[in-house]
């Protein structure tokens, strides 16, 4: 079942873009990812909202690619994001 993953973390746009660039998310998107968005909040934090085919697909990507890349870019003391995962009833793609 598809899930929405909402993450919030104290990170800059530069850090966000560096992590995505290092993972080549456009050229080599994560298996199971349906949609990815990211942008700033008023308090300076970053919010990322993704739709995944399953929570397991997100967890595998987070542990195998995202986590190690964050440490590579931001160091071992990188801030830990808050993560909320919820099952979805439906996903409709209006762009297609």
Short mmCIF file of N, CA and C in Angstrom, two decimals:
data_model
loop_
_atom_site.label_atom_id
_atom_site.label_comp_id
_atom_site.label_asym_id
_atom_site.label_seq_id
_atom_site.Cartn_x
_atom_site.Cartn_y
_atom_site.Cartn_z
N UNK A 1 0.84 -1.18 0.00
CA UNK A 1 0.00 0.00 0.00
C UNK A 1 0.88 1.24 0.00
N UNK A 2 0.52 2.23 -0.81
CA UNK A 2 1.28 3.46 -0.90
C UNK A 2 1.26 4.22 0.43
N UNK A 3 2.36 4.95 0.67
CA UNK A 3 2.47 5.74 1.89
C UNK A 3 2.95 7.14 1.55
N UNK A 4 2.60 8.08 2.42
CA UNK A 4 3.16 9.42 2.38
C UNK A 4 4.21 9.49 3.47
N UNK A 5 5.35 10.07 3.13
CA UNK A 5 6.44 10.23 4.10
C UNK A 5 6.71 11.72 4.21
N UNK A 6 6.56 12.25 5.41
CA UNK A 6 6.79 13.68 5.66
C UNK A 6 7.98 13.79 6.60
N UNK A 7 9.01 14.48 6.12
CA UNK A 7 10.21 14.67 6.93
C UNK A 7 10.45 16.17 7.14
N UNK A 8 10.93 16.51 8.32
CA UNK A 8 11.31 17.88 8.60
C UNK A 8 12.67 17.85 9.28
N UNK A 9 13.57 18.72 8.80
CA UNK A 9 14.94 18.70 9.31
C UNK A 9 15.56 20.10 9.21
N UNK A 10 16.47 20.40 10.12
CA UNK A 10 17.21 21.66 10.08
C UNK A 10 18.31 21.50 9.03
N UNK A 11 18.01 21.89 7.80
CA UNK A 11 18.97 21.80 6.71
C UNK A 11 18.74 22.95 5.75
N UNK A 12 19.78 23.34 5.05
CA UNK A 12 19.69 24.43 4.09
C UNK A 12 19.34 23.90 2.70
N UNK A 13 18.94 24.80 1.83
CA UNK A 13 18.69 24.42 0.44
C UNK A 13 19.97 23.86 -0.19
N UNK A 14 21.10 24.47 0.12
CA UNK A 14 22.38 24.00 -0.41
C UNK A 14 22.65 22.55 0.01
N UNK A 15 22.42 22.23 1.28
CA UNK A 15 22.62 20.87 1.76
C UNK A 15 21.64 19.90 1.09
N UNK A 16 20.38 20.30 0.98
CA UNK A 16 19.36 19.50 0.31
C UNK A 16 19.78 19.17 -1.12
N UNK A 17 20.19 20.19 -1.85
CA UNK A 17 20.58 19.99 -3.24
C UNK A 17 21.86 19.15 -3.35
N UNK A 18 22.79 19.33 -2.44
CA UNK A 18 24.03 18.55 -2.45
C UNK A 18 23.76 17.07 -2.22
N UNK A 19 22.86 16.77 -1.30
CA UNK A 19 22.52 15.37 -1.02
C UNK A 19 21.84 14.75 -2.23
N UNK A 20 20.88 15.45 -2.83
CA UNK A 20 20.19 14.93 -4.01
C UNK A 20 21.16 14.76 -5.18
N UNK A 21 22.06 15.70 -5.36
CA UNK A 21 23.05 15.62 -6.43
C UNK A 21 23.97 14.41 -6.22
N UNK A 22 24.44 14.22 -5.00
CA UNK A 22 25.34 13.11 -4.70
C UNK A 22 24.67 11.76 -4.93
N UNK A 23 23.37 11.67 -4.68
CA UNK A 23 22.64 10.42 -4.90
C UNK A 23 22.17 10.27 -6.34
N UNK A 24 22.29 11.33 -7.15
CA UNK A 24 21.81 11.33 -8.53
C UNK A 24 20.35 10.88 -8.59
N UNK A 25 19.52 11.53 -7.78
CA UNK A 25 18.12 11.11 -7.69
C UNK A 25 17.34 11.32 -8.98
N UNK A 26 17.77 12.25 -9.82
CA UNK A 26 17.07 12.44 -11.10
C UNK A 26 17.50 11.36 -12.11
N UNK A 27 18.77 11.04 -12.16
CA UNK A 27 19.27 10.04 -13.10
C UNK A 27 19.07 8.61 -12.62
N UNK A 28 19.03 8.43 -11.30
CA UNK A 28 18.90 7.10 -10.70
C UNK A 28 17.91 7.20 -9.54
N UNK A 29 16.63 7.39 -9.86
CA UNK A 29 15.64 7.58 -8.79
C UNK A 29 15.50 6.33 -7.92
N UNK A 30 15.15 6.52 -6.67
CA UNK A 30 14.99 5.39 -5.75
C UNK A 30 13.89 4.43 -6.20
N UNK A 31 14.14 3.14 -6.06
CA UNK A 31 13.13 2.13 -6.35
C UNK A 31 11.95 2.33 -5.41
N UNK A 32 10.75 2.38 -5.94
CA UNK A 32 9.55 2.52 -5.13
C UNK A 32 9.08 3.94 -4.92
N UNK A 33 9.87 4.92 -5.35
CA UNK A 33 9.47 6.32 -5.19
C UNK A 33 8.45 6.69 -6.26
N UNK A 34 7.33 7.29 -5.85
CA UNK A 34 6.30 7.74 -6.77
C UNK A 34 6.43 9.24 -7.02
N UNK A 35 6.67 10.01 -5.94
CA UNK A 35 6.73 11.47 -6.04
C UNK A 35 7.62 12.01 -4.93
N UNK A 36 8.42 13.02 -5.26
CA UNK A 36 9.28 13.66 -4.27
C UNK A 36 9.12 15.17 -4.36
N UNK A 37 9.00 15.83 -3.20
CA UNK A 37 8.99 17.28 -3.13
C UNK A 37 9.84 17.71 -1.95
N UNK A 38 10.38 18.90 -2.02
CA UNK A 38 11.15 19.44 -0.90
C UNK A 38 11.15 20.95 -0.96
N UNK A 39 11.07 21.59 0.19
CA UNK A 39 11.07 23.04 0.21
C UNK A 39 11.22 23.59 1.62
N UNK A 40 11.43 24.91 1.70
CA UNK A 40 11.70 25.54 2.98
C UNK A 40 10.43 25.80 3.80
N UNK A 41 10.62 25.85 5.11
CA UNK A 41 9.59 26.28 6.04
C UNK A 41 9.95 27.67 6.55
N UNK A 42 8.99 28.35 7.14
CA UNK A 42 9.23 29.71 7.63
C UNK A 42 10.32 29.78 8.68
N UNK A 43 10.49 28.71 9.48
CA UNK A 43 11.50 28.73 10.54
C UNK A 43 12.89 28.37 10.04
N UNK A 44 13.05 28.15 8.73
CA UNK A 44 14.35 27.83 8.17
C UNK A 44 14.59 26.34 7.99
N UNK A 45 13.73 25.52 8.57
CA UNK A 45 13.85 24.07 8.37
C UNK A 45 13.47 23.71 6.94
N UNK A 46 13.74 22.47 6.61
CA UNK A 46 13.39 21.91 5.31
C UNK A 46 12.31 20.86 5.51
N UNK A 47 11.30 20.86 4.66
CA UNK A 47 10.27 19.82 4.69
C UNK A 47 10.33 19.06 3.37
N UNK A 48 10.36 17.74 3.49
CA UNK A 48 10.33 16.85 2.34
C UNK A 48 9.07 16.01 2.44
N UNK A 49 8.29 15.97 1.35
CA UNK A 49 7.07 15.17 1.30
C UNK A 49 7.20 14.24 0.10
N UNK A 50 7.15 12.94 0.37
CA UNK A 50 7.29 11.93 -0.67
C UNK A 50 6.09 11.00 -0.65
N UNK A 51 5.82 10.41 -1.80
CA UNK A 51 4.86 9.31 -1.92
C UNK A 51 5.68 8.10 -2.36
N UNK A 52 5.55 6.99 -1.63
CA UNK A 52 6.28 5.76 -1.90
C UNK A 52 5.31 4.61 -2.12
N UNK A 53 5.75 3.61 -2.87
CA UNK A 53 4.93 2.42 -3.08
C UNK A 53 4.66 1.69 -1.77
N UNK A 54 5.61 1.78 -0.82
CA UNK A 54 5.44 1.13 0.48
C UNK A 54 6.39 1.76 1.49
N UNK A 55 6.07 1.57 2.76
CA UNK A 55 6.97 2.01 3.82
C UNK A 55 8.30 1.28 3.76
N UNK A 56 8.27 0.01 3.37
CA UNK A 56 9.49 -0.78 3.27
C UNK A 56 10.43 -0.22 2.20
N UNK A 57 9.85 0.23 1.06
CA UNK A 57 10.67 0.82 0.00
C UNK A 57 11.37 2.07 0.51
N UNK A 58 10.63 2.92 1.25
CA UNK A 58 11.25 4.12 1.82
C UNK A 58 12.35 3.75 2.81
N UNK A 59 12.07 2.83 3.72
CA UNK A 59 13.05 2.45 4.75
C UNK A 59 14.32 1.88 4.12
N UNK A 60 14.17 1.07 3.08
CA UNK A 60 15.35 0.49 2.42
C UNK A 60 16.19 1.60 1.79
N UNK A 61 15.55 2.53 1.10
CA UNK A 61 16.27 3.63 0.48
C UNK A 61 16.93 4.52 1.53
N UNK A 62 16.20 4.80 2.60
CA UNK A 62 16.74 5.67 3.64
C UNK A 62 17.99 5.07 4.28
N UNK A 63 17.98 3.77 4.52
CA UNK A 63 19.14 3.16 5.18
C UNK A 63 20.28 2.88 4.21
N UNK A 64 19.97 2.56 2.95
CA UNK A 64 21.01 2.19 1.99
C UNK A 64 21.61 3.37 1.24
N UNK A 65 20.80 4.39 0.95
CA UNK A 65 21.30 5.51 0.13
C UNK A 65 21.24 6.85 0.85
N UNK A 66 20.10 7.19 1.42
CA UNK A 66 19.94 8.52 2.00
C UNK A 66 20.84 8.74 3.21
N UNK A 67 20.74 7.85 4.18
CA UNK A 67 21.52 8.02 5.41
C UNK A 67 23.01 8.14 5.15
N UNK A 68 23.61 7.19 4.41
CA UNK A 68 25.05 7.30 4.14
C UNK A 68 25.42 8.57 3.37
N UNK A 69 24.55 9.02 2.46
CA UNK A 69 24.86 10.23 1.69
C UNK A 69 24.78 11.47 2.57
N UNK A 70 23.81 11.51 3.47
CA UNK A 70 23.73 12.64 4.40
C UNK A 70 25.00 12.73 5.24
N UNK A 71 25.48 11.60 5.74
CA UNK A 71 26.71 11.60 6.54
C UNK A 71 27.89 12.05 5.68
N UNK A 72 27.93 11.61 4.43
CA UNK A 72 29.00 12.01 3.51
C UNK A 72 29.01 13.52 3.30
N UNK A 73 27.83 14.12 3.11
CA UNK A 73 27.72 15.55 2.80
C UNK A 73 27.77 16.42 4.06
N UNK A 74 27.07 16.00 5.11
CA UNK A 74 26.89 16.86 6.28
C UNK A 74 27.68 16.42 7.50
N UNK A 75 28.28 15.24 7.45
CA UNK A 75 29.05 14.75 8.58
C UNK A 75 28.21 13.91 9.52
N UNK A 76 28.89 13.25 10.43
CA UNK A 76 28.21 12.33 11.35
C UNK A 76 27.33 13.04 12.36
N UNK A 77 27.50 14.34 12.51
CA UNK A 77 26.66 15.10 13.45
C UNK A 77 25.50 15.80 12.73
N UNK A 78 25.13 15.31 11.54
CA UNK A 78 24.01 15.89 10.79
C UNK A 78 22.73 15.80 11.62
N UNK A 79 21.87 16.80 11.50
CA UNK A 79 20.62 16.76 12.27
C UNK A 79 19.74 15.58 11.87
N UNK A 80 19.03 15.04 12.83
CA UNK A 80 18.12 13.93 12.59
C UNK A 80 16.74 14.50 12.25
N UNK A 81 16.16 14.06 11.13
CA UNK A 81 14.84 14.59 10.77
C UNK A 81 13.73 13.95 11.59
N UNK A 82 12.63 14.68 11.73
CA UNK A 82 11.41 14.03 12.20
C UNK A 82 10.80 13.37 10.97
N UNK A 83 10.28 12.16 11.14
CA UNK A 83 9.73 11.40 10.02
C UNK A 83 8.36 10.87 10.39
N UNK A 84 7.38 11.16 9.55
CA UNK A 84 6.03 10.65 9.73
C UNK A 84 5.67 9.83 8.49
N UNK A 85 5.20 8.61 8.70
CA UNK A 85 4.80 7.73 7.60
C UNK A 85 3.35 7.32 7.82
N UNK A 86 2.52 7.55 6.80
CA UNK A 86 1.09 7.23 6.89
C UNK A 86 0.66 6.50 5.62
N UNK A 87 -0.19 5.49 5.78
CA UNK A 87 -0.76 4.81 4.62
C UNK A 87 -1.73 5.74 3.90
N UNK A 88 -1.81 5.58 2.59
CA UNK A 88 -2.70 6.38 1.77
C UNK A 88 -3.84 5.53 1.23
N UNK A 89 -4.99 6.13 1.08
CA UNK A 89 -6.12 5.46 0.45
C UNK A 89 -5.95 5.41 -1.06
N UNK A 90 -5.35 6.45 -1.62
CA UNK A 90 -5.32 6.58 -3.07
C UNK A 90 -4.19 7.50 -3.48
N UNK A 91 -3.68 7.31 -4.68
CA UNK A 91 -2.71 8.21 -5.29
C UNK A 91 -3.19 8.46 -6.72
N UNK A 92 -3.46 9.71 -7.06
CA UNK A 92 -3.91 10.08 -8.39
C UNK A 92 -2.86 11.01 -8.99
N UNK A 93 -2.36 10.66 -10.15
CA UNK A 93 -1.35 11.48 -10.82
C UNK A 93 -2.05 12.33 -11.86
N UNK A 94 -2.18 13.61 -11.61
CA UNK A 94 -2.85 14.51 -12.54
C UNK A 94 -1.97 15.00 -13.66
N UNK A 95 -0.66 14.73 -13.61
CA UNK A 95 0.25 15.23 -14.61
C UNK A 95 0.28 14.35 -15.85
N UNK A 96 -0.18 13.11 -15.74
CA UNK A 96 -0.05 12.17 -16.85
C UNK A 96 -1.21 12.24 -17.74
#
